[in-house]
Coordinates of C-alpha atoms in Angstrom, one line a residue:
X1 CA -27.7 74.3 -30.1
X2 CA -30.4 75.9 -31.7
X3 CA -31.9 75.1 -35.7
X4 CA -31.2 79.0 -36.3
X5 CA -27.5 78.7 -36.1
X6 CA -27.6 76.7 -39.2
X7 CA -25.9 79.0 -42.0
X8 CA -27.1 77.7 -45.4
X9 CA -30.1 79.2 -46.9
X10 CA -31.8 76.6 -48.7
X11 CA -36.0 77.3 -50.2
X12 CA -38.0 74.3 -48.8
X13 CA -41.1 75.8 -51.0
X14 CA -42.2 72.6 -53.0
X15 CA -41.5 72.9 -56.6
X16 CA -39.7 76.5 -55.4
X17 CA -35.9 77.1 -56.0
X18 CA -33.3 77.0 -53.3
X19 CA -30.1 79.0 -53.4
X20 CA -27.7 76.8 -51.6
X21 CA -27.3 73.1 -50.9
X22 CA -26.8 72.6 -46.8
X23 CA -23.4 71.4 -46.4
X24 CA -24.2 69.9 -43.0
X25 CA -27.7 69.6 -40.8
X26 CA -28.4 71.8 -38.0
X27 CA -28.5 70.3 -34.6
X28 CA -32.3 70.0 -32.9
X29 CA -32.8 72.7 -30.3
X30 CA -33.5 71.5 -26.9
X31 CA -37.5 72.1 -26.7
X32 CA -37.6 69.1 -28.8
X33 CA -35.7 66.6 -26.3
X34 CA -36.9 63.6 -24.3
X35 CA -40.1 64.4 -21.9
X36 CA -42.0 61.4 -19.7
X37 CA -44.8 61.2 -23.0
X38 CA -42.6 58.9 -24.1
X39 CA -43.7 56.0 -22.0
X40 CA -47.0 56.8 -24.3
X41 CA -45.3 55.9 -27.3
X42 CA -45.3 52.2 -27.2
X43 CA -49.3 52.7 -27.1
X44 CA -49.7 54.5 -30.5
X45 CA -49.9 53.2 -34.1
X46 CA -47.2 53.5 -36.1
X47 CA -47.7 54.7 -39.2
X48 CA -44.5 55.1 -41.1
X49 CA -40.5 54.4 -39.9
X50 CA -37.8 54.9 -42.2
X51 CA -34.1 56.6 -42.1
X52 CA -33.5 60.3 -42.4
X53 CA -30.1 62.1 -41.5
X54 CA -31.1 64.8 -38.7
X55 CA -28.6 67.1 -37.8
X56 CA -25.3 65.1 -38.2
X57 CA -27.1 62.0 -37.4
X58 CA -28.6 59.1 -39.4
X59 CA -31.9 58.7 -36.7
X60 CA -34.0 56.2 -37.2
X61 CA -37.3 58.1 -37.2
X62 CA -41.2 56.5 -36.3
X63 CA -43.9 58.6 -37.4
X64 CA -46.6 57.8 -35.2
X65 CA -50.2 59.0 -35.0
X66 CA -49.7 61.8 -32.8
X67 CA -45.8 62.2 -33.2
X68 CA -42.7 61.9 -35.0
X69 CA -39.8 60.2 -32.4
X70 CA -36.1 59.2 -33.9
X71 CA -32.9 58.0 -32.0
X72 CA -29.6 58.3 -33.6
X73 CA -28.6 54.6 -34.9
X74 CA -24.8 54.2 -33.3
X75 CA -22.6 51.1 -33.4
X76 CA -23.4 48.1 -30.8
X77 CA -21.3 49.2 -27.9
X78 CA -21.6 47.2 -24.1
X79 CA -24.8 47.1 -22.0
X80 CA -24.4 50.1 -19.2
X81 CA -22.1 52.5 -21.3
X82 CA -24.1 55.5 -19.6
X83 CA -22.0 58.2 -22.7
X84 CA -23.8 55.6 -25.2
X85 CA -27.5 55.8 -23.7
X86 CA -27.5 59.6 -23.7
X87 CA -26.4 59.9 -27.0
X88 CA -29.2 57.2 -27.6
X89 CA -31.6 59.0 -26.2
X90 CA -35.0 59.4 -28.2
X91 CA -36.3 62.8 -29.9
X92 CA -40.0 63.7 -30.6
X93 CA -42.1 66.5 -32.0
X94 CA -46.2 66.3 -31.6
X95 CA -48.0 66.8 -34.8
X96 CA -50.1 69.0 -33.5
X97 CA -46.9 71.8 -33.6
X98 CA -46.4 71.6 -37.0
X99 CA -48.1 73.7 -39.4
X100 CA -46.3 73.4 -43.1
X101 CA -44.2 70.8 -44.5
X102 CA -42.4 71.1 -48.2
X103 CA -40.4 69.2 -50.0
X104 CA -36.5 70.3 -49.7
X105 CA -34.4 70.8 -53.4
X106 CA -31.2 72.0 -54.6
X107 CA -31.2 74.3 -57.6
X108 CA -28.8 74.6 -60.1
X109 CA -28.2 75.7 -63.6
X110 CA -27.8 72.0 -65.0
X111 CA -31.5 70.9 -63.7
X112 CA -33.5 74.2 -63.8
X113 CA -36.5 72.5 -63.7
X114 CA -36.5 69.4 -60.6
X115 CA -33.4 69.9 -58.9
X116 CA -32.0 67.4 -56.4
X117 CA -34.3 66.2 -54.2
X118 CA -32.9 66.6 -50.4
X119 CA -35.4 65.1 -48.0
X120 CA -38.3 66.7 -46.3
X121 CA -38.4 70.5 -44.2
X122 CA -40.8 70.7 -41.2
X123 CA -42.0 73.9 -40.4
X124 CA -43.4 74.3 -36.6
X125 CA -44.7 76.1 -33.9
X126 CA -42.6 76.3 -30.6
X127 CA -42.7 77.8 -27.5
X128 CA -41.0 80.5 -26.4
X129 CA -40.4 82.3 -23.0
X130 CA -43.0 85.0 -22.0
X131 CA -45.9 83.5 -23.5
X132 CA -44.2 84.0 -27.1
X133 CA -44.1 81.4 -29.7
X134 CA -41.9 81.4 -32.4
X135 CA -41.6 79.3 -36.1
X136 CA -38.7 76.5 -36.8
X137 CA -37.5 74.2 -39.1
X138 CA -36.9 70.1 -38.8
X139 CA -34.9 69.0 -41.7
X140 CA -35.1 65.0 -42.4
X141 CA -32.6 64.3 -45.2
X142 CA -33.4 61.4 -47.4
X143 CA -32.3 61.4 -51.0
X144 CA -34.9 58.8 -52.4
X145 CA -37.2 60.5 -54.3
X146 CA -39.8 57.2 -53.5
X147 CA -39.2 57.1 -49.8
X148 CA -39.7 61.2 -49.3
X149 CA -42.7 60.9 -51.4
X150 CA -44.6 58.5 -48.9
X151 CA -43.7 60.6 -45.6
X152 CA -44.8 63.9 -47.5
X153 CA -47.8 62.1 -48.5
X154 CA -48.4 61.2 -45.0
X155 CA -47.6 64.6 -43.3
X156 CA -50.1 66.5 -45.7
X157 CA -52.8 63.8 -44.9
X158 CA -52.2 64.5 -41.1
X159 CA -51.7 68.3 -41.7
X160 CA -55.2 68.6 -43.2
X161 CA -57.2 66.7 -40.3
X162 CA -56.7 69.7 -37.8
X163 CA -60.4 71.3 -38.4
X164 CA -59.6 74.5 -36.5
X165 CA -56.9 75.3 -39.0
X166 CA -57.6 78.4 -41.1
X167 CA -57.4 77.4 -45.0
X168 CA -58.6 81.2 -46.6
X169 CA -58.7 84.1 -44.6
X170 CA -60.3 87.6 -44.8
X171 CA -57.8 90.4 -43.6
X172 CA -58.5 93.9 -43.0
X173 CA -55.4 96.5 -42.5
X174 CA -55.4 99.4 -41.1
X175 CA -52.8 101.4 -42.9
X176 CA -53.1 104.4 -40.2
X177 CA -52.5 102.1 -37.1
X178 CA -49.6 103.2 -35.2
X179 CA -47.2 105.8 -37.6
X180 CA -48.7 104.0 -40.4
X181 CA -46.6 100.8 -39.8
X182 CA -49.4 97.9 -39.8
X183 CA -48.7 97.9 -43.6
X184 CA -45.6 96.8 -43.5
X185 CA -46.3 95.1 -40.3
X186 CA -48.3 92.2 -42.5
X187 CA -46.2 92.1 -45.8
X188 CA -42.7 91.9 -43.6
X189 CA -43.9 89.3 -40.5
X190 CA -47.7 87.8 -41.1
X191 CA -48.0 87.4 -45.0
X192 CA -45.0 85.2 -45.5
X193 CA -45.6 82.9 -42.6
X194 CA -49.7 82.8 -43.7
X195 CA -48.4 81.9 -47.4
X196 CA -45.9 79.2 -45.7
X197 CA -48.2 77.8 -44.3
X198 CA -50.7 77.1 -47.5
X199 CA -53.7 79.7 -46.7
X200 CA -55.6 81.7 -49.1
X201 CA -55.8 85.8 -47.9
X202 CA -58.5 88.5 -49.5
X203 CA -57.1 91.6 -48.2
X204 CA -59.2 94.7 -48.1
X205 CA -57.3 98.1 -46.5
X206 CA -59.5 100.3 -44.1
X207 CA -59.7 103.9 -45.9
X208 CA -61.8 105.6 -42.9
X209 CA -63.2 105.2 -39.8
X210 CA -66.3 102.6 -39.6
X211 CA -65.1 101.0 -43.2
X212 CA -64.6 98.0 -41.6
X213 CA -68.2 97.9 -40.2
X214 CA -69.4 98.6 -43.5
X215 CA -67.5 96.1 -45.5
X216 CA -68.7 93.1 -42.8
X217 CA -72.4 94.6 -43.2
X218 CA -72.6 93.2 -47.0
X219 CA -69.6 91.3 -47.4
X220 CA -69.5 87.8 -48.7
X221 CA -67.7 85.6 -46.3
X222 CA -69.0 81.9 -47.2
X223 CA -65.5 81.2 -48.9
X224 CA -63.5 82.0 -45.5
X225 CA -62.8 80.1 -42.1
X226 CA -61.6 83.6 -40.2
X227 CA -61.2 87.1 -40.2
X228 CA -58.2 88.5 -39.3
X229 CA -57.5 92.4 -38.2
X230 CA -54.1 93.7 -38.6
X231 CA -54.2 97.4 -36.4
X232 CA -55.0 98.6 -33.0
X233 CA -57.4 98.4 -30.4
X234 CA -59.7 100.9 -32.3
X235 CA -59.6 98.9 -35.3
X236 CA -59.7 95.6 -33.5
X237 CA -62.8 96.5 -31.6
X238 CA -65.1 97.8 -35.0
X239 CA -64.1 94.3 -36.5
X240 CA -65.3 92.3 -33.5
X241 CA -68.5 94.8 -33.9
X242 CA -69.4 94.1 -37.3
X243 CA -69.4 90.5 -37.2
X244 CA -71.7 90.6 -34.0
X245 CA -73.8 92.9 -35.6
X246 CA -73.8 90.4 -39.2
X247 CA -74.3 87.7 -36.7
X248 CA -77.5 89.2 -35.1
X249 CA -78.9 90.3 -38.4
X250 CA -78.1 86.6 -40.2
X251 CA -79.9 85.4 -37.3
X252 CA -83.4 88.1 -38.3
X253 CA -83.1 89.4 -34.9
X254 CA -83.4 93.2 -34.1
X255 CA -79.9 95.2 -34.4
X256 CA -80.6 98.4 -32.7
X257 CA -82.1 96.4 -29.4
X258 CA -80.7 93.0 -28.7
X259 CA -81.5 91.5 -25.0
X260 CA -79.7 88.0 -25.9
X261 CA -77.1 88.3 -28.5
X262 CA -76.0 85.2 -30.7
X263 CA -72.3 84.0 -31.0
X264 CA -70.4 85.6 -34.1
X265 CA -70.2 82.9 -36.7
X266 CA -66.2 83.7 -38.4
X267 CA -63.5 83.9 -35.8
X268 CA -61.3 86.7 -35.5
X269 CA -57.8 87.3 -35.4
X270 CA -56.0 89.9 -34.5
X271 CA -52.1 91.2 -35.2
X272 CA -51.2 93.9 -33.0
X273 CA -49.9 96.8 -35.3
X274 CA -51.5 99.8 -33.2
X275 CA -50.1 102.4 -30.8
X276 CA -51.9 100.6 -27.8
X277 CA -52.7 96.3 -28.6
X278 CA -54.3 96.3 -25.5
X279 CA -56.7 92.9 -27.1
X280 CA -54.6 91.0 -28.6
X281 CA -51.9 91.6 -25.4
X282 CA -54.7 90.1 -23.0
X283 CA -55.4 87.4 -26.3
X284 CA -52.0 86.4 -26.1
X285 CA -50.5 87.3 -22.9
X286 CA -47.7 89.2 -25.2
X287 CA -48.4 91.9 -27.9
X288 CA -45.9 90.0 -30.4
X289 CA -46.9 89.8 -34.6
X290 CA -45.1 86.1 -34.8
X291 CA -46.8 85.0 -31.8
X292 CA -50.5 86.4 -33.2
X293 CA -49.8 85.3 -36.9
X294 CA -48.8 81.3 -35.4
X295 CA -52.2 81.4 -33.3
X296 CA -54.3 81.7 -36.1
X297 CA -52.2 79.0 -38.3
X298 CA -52.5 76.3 -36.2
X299 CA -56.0 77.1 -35.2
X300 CA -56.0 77.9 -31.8
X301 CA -59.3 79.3 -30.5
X302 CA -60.6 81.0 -27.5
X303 CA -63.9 82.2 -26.9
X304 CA -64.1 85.3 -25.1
X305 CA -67.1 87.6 -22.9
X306 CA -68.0 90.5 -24.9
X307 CA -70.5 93.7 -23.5
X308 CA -73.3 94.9 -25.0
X309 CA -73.6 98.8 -24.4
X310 CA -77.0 100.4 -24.8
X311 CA -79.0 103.6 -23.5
X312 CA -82.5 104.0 -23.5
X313 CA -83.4 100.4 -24.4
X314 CA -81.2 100.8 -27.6
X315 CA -77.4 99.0 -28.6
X316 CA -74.3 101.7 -29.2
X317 CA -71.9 99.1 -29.6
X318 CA -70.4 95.8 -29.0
X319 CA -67.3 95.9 -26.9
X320 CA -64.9 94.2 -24.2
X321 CA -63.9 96.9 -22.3
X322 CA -65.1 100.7 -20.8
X323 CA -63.5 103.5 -18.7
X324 CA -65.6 106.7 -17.8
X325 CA -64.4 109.8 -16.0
X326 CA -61.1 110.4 -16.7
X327 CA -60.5 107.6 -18.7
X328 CA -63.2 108.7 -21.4
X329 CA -61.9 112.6 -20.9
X330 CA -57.9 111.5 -21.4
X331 CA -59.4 110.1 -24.7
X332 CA -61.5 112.8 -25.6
X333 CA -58.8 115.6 -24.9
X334 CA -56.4 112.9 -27.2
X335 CA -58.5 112.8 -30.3
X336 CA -57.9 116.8 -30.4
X337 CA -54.5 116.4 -31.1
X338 CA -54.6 113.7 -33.7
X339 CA -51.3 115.6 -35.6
X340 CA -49.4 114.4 -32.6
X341 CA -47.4 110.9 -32.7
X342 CA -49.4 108.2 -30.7
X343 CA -47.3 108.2 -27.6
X344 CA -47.3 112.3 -27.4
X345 CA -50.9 112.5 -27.5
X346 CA -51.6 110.0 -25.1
X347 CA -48.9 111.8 -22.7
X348 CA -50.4 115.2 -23.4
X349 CA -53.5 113.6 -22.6
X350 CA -53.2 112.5 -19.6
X351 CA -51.1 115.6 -18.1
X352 CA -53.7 118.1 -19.2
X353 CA -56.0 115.7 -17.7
X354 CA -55.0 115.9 -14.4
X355 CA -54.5 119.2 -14.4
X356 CA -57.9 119.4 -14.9
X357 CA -59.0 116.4 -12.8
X358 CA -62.7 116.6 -12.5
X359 CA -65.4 114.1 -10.4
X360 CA -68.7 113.0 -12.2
X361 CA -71.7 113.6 -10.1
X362 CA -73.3 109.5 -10.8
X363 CA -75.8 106.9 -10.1
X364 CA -74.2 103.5 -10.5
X365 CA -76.4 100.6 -10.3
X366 CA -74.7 97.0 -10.9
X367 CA -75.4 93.4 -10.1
X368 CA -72.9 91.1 -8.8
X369 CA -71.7 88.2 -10.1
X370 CA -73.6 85.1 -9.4
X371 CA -71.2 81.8 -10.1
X372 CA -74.0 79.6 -8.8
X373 CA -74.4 76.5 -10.9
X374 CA -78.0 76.8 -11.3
X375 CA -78.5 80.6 -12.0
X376 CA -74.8 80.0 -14.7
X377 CA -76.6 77.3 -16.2
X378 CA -80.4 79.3 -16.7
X379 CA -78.4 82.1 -18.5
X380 CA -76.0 80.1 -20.7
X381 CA -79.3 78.6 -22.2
X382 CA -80.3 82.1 -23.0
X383 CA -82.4 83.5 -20.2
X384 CA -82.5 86.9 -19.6
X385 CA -79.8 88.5 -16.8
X386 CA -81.4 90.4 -15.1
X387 CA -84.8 89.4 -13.7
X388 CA -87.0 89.8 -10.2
X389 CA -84.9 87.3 -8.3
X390 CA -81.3 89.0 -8.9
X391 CA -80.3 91.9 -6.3
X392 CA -79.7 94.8 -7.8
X393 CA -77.3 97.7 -6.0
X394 CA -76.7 100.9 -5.9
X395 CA -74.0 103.5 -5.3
X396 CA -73.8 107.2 -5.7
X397 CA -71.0 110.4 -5.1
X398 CA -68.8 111.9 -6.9
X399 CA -66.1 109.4 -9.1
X400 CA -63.1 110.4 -11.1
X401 CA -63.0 107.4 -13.0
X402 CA -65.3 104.1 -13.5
X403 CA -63.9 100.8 -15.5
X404 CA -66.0 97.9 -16.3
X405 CA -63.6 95.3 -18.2
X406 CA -64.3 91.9 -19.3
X407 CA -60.8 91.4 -19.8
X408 CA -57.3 91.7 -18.4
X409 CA -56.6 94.9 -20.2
X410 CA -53.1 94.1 -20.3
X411 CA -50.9 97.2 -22.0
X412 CA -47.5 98.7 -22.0
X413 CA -48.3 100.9 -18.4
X414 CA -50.3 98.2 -16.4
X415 CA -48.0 94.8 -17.3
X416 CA -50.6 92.9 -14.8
X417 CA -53.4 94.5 -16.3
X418 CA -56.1 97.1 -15.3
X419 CA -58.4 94.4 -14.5
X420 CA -55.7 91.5 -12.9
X421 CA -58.4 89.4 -11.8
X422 CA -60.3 89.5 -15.0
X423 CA -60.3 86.5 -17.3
X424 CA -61.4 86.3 -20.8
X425 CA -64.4 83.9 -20.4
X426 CA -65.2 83.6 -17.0
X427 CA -68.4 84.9 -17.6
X428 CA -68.0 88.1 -15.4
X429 CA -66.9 91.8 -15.7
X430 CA -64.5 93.8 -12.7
X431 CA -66.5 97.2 -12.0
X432 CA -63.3 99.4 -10.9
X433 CA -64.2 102.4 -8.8
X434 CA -61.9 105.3 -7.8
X435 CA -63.8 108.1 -6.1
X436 CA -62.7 111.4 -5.5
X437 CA -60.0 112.3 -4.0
X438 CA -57.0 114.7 -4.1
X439 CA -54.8 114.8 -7.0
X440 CA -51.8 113.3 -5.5
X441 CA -53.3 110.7 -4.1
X442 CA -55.0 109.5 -7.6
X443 CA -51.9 109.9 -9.5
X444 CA -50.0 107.5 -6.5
X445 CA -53.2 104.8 -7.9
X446 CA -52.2 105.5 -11.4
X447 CA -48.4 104.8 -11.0
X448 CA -49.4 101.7 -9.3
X449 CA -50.8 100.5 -12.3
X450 CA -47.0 99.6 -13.9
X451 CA -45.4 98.9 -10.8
X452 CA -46.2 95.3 -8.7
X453 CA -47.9 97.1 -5.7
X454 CA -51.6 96.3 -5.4
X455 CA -53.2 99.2 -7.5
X456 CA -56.6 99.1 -5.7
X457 CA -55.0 99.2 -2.3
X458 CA -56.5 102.7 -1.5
X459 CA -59.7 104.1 0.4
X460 CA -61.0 105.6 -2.1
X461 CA -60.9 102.6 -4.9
X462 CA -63.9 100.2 -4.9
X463 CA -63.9 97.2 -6.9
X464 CA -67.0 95.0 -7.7
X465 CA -67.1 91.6 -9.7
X466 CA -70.3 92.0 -11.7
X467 CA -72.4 90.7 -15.0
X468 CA -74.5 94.0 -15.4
X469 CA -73.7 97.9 -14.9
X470 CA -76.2 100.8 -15.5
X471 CA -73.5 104.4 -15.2
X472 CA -76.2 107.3 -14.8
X473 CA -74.4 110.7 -14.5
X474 CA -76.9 113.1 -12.7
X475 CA -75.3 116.5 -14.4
X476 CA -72.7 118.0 -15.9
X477 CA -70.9 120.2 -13.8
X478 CA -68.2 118.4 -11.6
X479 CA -66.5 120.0 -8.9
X480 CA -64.6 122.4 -10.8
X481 CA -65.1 126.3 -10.6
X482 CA -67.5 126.8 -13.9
X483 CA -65.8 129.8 -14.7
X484 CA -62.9 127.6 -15.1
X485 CA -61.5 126.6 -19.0
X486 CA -64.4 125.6 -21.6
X487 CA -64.1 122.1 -21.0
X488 CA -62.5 120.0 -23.9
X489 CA -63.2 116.6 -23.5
X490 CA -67.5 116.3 -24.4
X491 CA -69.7 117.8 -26.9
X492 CA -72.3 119.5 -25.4
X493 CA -74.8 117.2 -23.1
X494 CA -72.9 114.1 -24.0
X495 CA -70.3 112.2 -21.8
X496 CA -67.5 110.5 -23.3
X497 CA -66.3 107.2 -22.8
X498 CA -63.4 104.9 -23.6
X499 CA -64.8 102.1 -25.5
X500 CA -61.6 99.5 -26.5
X501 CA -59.8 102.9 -27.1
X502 CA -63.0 104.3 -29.3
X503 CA -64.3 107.8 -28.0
X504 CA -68.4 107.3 -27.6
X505 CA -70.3 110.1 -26.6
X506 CA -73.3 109.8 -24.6
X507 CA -76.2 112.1 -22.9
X508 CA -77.8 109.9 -20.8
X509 CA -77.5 106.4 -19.0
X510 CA -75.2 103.8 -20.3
X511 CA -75.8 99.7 -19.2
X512 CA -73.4 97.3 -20.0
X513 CA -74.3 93.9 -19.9
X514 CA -71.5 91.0 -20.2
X515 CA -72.7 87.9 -22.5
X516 CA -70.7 84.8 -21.8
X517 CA -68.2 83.7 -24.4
X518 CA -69.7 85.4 -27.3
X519 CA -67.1 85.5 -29.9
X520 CA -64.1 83.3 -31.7
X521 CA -60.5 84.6 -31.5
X522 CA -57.9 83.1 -32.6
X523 CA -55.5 83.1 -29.6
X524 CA -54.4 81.2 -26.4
X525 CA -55.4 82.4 -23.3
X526 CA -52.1 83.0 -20.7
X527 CA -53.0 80.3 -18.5
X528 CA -52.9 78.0 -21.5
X529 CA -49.0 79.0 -23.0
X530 CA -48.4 79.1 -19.5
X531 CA -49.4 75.3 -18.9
X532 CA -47.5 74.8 -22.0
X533 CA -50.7 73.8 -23.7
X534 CA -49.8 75.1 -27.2
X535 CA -52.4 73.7 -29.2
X536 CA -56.2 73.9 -28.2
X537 CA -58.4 70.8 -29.4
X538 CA -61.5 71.3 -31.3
X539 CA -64.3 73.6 -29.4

């Protein structure tokens, strides 16, 4: 039976008020039962063992130093009674999963002031299914003010030795992100559970585009462990940019033509709150606000690739993911019709698109991905990518669409991902190639995307692991009749392309570059939830 089924509503805030007195304990839910670590228990030091009631037992209860184990204590009955050693059988929660702990009281009009003390609440991380992680409570019910004192003593001690744990946080919202919902996305699900769990927030609300890369230009951040981004992918992506871009200059380098970028310095968070979340869904594995708020409280960190895009030897932007072609002209044709609801203009979009489906005349040079240890090694201490021993190549025609991700891209319509066989740090990008083709037949590649058929499996879709990419379009004109419609989607001699959802327009060559594991996010990575890893250790 599950902790939530419990109906009294008690405040565990310590010092706070609570409404109503539990009549009876909840029982513990079932990701907390018996696993083979306990043959590892008899190996750690004990640090405290008392009695608490838990649930509608007295347990006896070991707090340990990596977890707290209790058994039910139950009258001597004979050796082999297989009903008594279940009921027996020994509990534990790791330390690691909790995050809060306050002292539980009963409020009433006779003691306005203490109250009755009640024991000790536990707040914690679990796992849920679909890479999801969700918060519960442990109650351990002791009314001796003495004895409660000493565990609650002990928990804070061991709560404040995790160093990746956030303890003040910058947050920038986006009040505009997805039918201006990202407000009340944060006061409703990530404030309350950021309060719970004792950390100090500065927020500062967006008021127009490129405010956030403003604010992180000049902005004092000595006081704070993270910054945290409550929007979408537009909003995400400027954050990440202007704390590489505060990074570079703290370091006295050159902003406007960086060959080897340094790591940002603050980690970033993000809480999806945006028409697409397609960063934190790749982050997490699962765009859920609980799941992204509980990441960054218990400190969970994952260093992830990020591009450098440049023309003409100088930087337009950090980012983590591109799409030119249709993919840039879907965007640009979407930005006309901001007046529409997020999900309409992306549908118009892409319609008028492809009724309008158009091949870019291009030059696209690229170097593959080298995972030798040697040549991995040379660039992780900083040397250049691209030098006279790397083989460059090259490949030209006409191309409806070009991606070069160095993530998963995980969204609402591709569940797998655009780039499936992308990772977030393995130190490479996947250069996706469709080239033109008939309408029908490119449409049959998109609706592959949210189905489990392999989407590349067509002769006219290339795909390329890579760590460089120079895109040249040669002109302008496509295949399309030019007495055709004006076209929509580019300002005169500039291209657009799909930056992280961000429409950038450019004239002439773009090169994106990958650089390994260049920035903090708070998050676990898919194969971790999925190893049931919860917790990272310190980087």
């Amino acid at each position: 039976m599950p902790w939530r089924r419990r109906r009294n509503r008690v405040s565990a805030l310590e010092g706070g008020r609570e409404e109503e007195a539990p009549p009876k304990a909840a029982a513990v839910p079932s990701a907390l039962l018996t696993s083979p670590q306990q043959t590892e228990a008899a190996a750690e030091r004990i640090l405290l063992r008392g009695i608490f009631e838990i649930g509608r037992d007295s347990c006896d209860v070991v707090l340990s130093e990596r977890a707290l184990r209790w058994r039910p204590i139950q009258p001597e009955r004979p050796a082999g009674d297989s009903q008594y050693d279940l009921l027996c059988k020994e509990e534990f929660i790791e330390l690691k999963d909790i995050f809060s702990v306050k002292l539980k009281r009963r409020w009433s009009v006779k003691q306005p002031r203490s109250g009755t003390l009640l024991g000790i609440t536990l707040f914690i991380c679990l796992k849920k299914e679909q890479n999801k992680l969700k918060n519960s409570t442990l109650d351990l019910i002791n009314l001796s003010e003495d004895h409660c004192d000493i565990w609650f003593r002990q928990f804070k001690k061991i709560l404040a030795g995790f160093p990746n744990r956030p303890k003040s946080l910058k947050i920038l919202l986006n009040p505009q992100s997805h039918k201006k919902e990202a407000t009340q996305v944060y006061y409703q699900k990530v404030e309350p559970l950021l309060k719970l769990a004792g950390i100090k927030t500065d927020v500062t609300v967006m008021e127009y585009e490129g405010h956030a890369l403003s604010l992180l230009k000049e902005c004092e951040l000595q006081g704070f462990d993270g910054v945290v981004c409550v929007g979408g992918d537009g909003s995400a992506s400027e954050v990440a940019h202007a704390l590489l871009l505060r990074a570079q200059k703290n370091a006295g380098m050159e902003t406007d033509r960086i060959l080897i970028p340094v790591r940002a310095q603050l980690p970033l968070g993000l809480i999806p709150a945006g028409s697409t979340n397609v960063l934190a869904h790749s982050l997490h594995g699962v765009p859920h606000v609980i799941t992204a708020t509980l990441h960054i409280i218990m400190g969970h960190i994952e260093l992830v690739d990020v591009c450098t895009f440049s023309t003409a030897g100088k930087l337009l932007r950090f980012g983590f993911s591109a799409m030119f072609g249709f993919g840039g002209r879907t965007l640009a044709l979407a930005e006309k019709y901001r007046w529409m609801s997020p999900n309409q203009r992306r549908d118009f979009a892409v319609v008028k698109a492809l009724a309008k489906l158009k091949a870019e005349d291009c030059e696209i040079s690229f170097l593959p991905f080298n995972s030798s240890d040697d040549v991995q090694e040379r660039r992780a201490q900083g040397s250049p990518k691209s030098d006279c021993n790397d083989q460059w190549q090259m490949i030209q025609g006409q191309f409806l669409n070009v991606s070069i991700m160095a993530i998963p891209c995980l969204c609402s319509v591709a569940p797998r991902g655009l780039a499936p066989n992308t990772r977030l740090n393995n130190g490479s990008m996947a250069l996706i190639i469709a080239r033109n083709t008939s309408r029908p037949e490119f449409i049959k590649h998109l609706k592959r995307y949210a189905s489990v058929k392999n989407q590349f499996n067509f002769p006219f879709v290339e795909t390329y692991t890579v760590e460089e990419v120079k895109v040249h379009p040669r002109n302008n004109t496509g295949v399309y009749d030019p007495e055709e419609e004006e076209d929509e989607t580019a300002s005169e001699n500039c291209f657009p392309w799909n930056v992280d959802g961000d429409l950038m327009e450019v004239a002439s060559e773009v090169h994106i570059r990958l650089h390994p594991r260049l920035i903090s996010l708070y998050g676990g990575s898919m194969e971790e939830i999925n190893d049931s890893k919860v917790t990272r250790e310190t980087i």
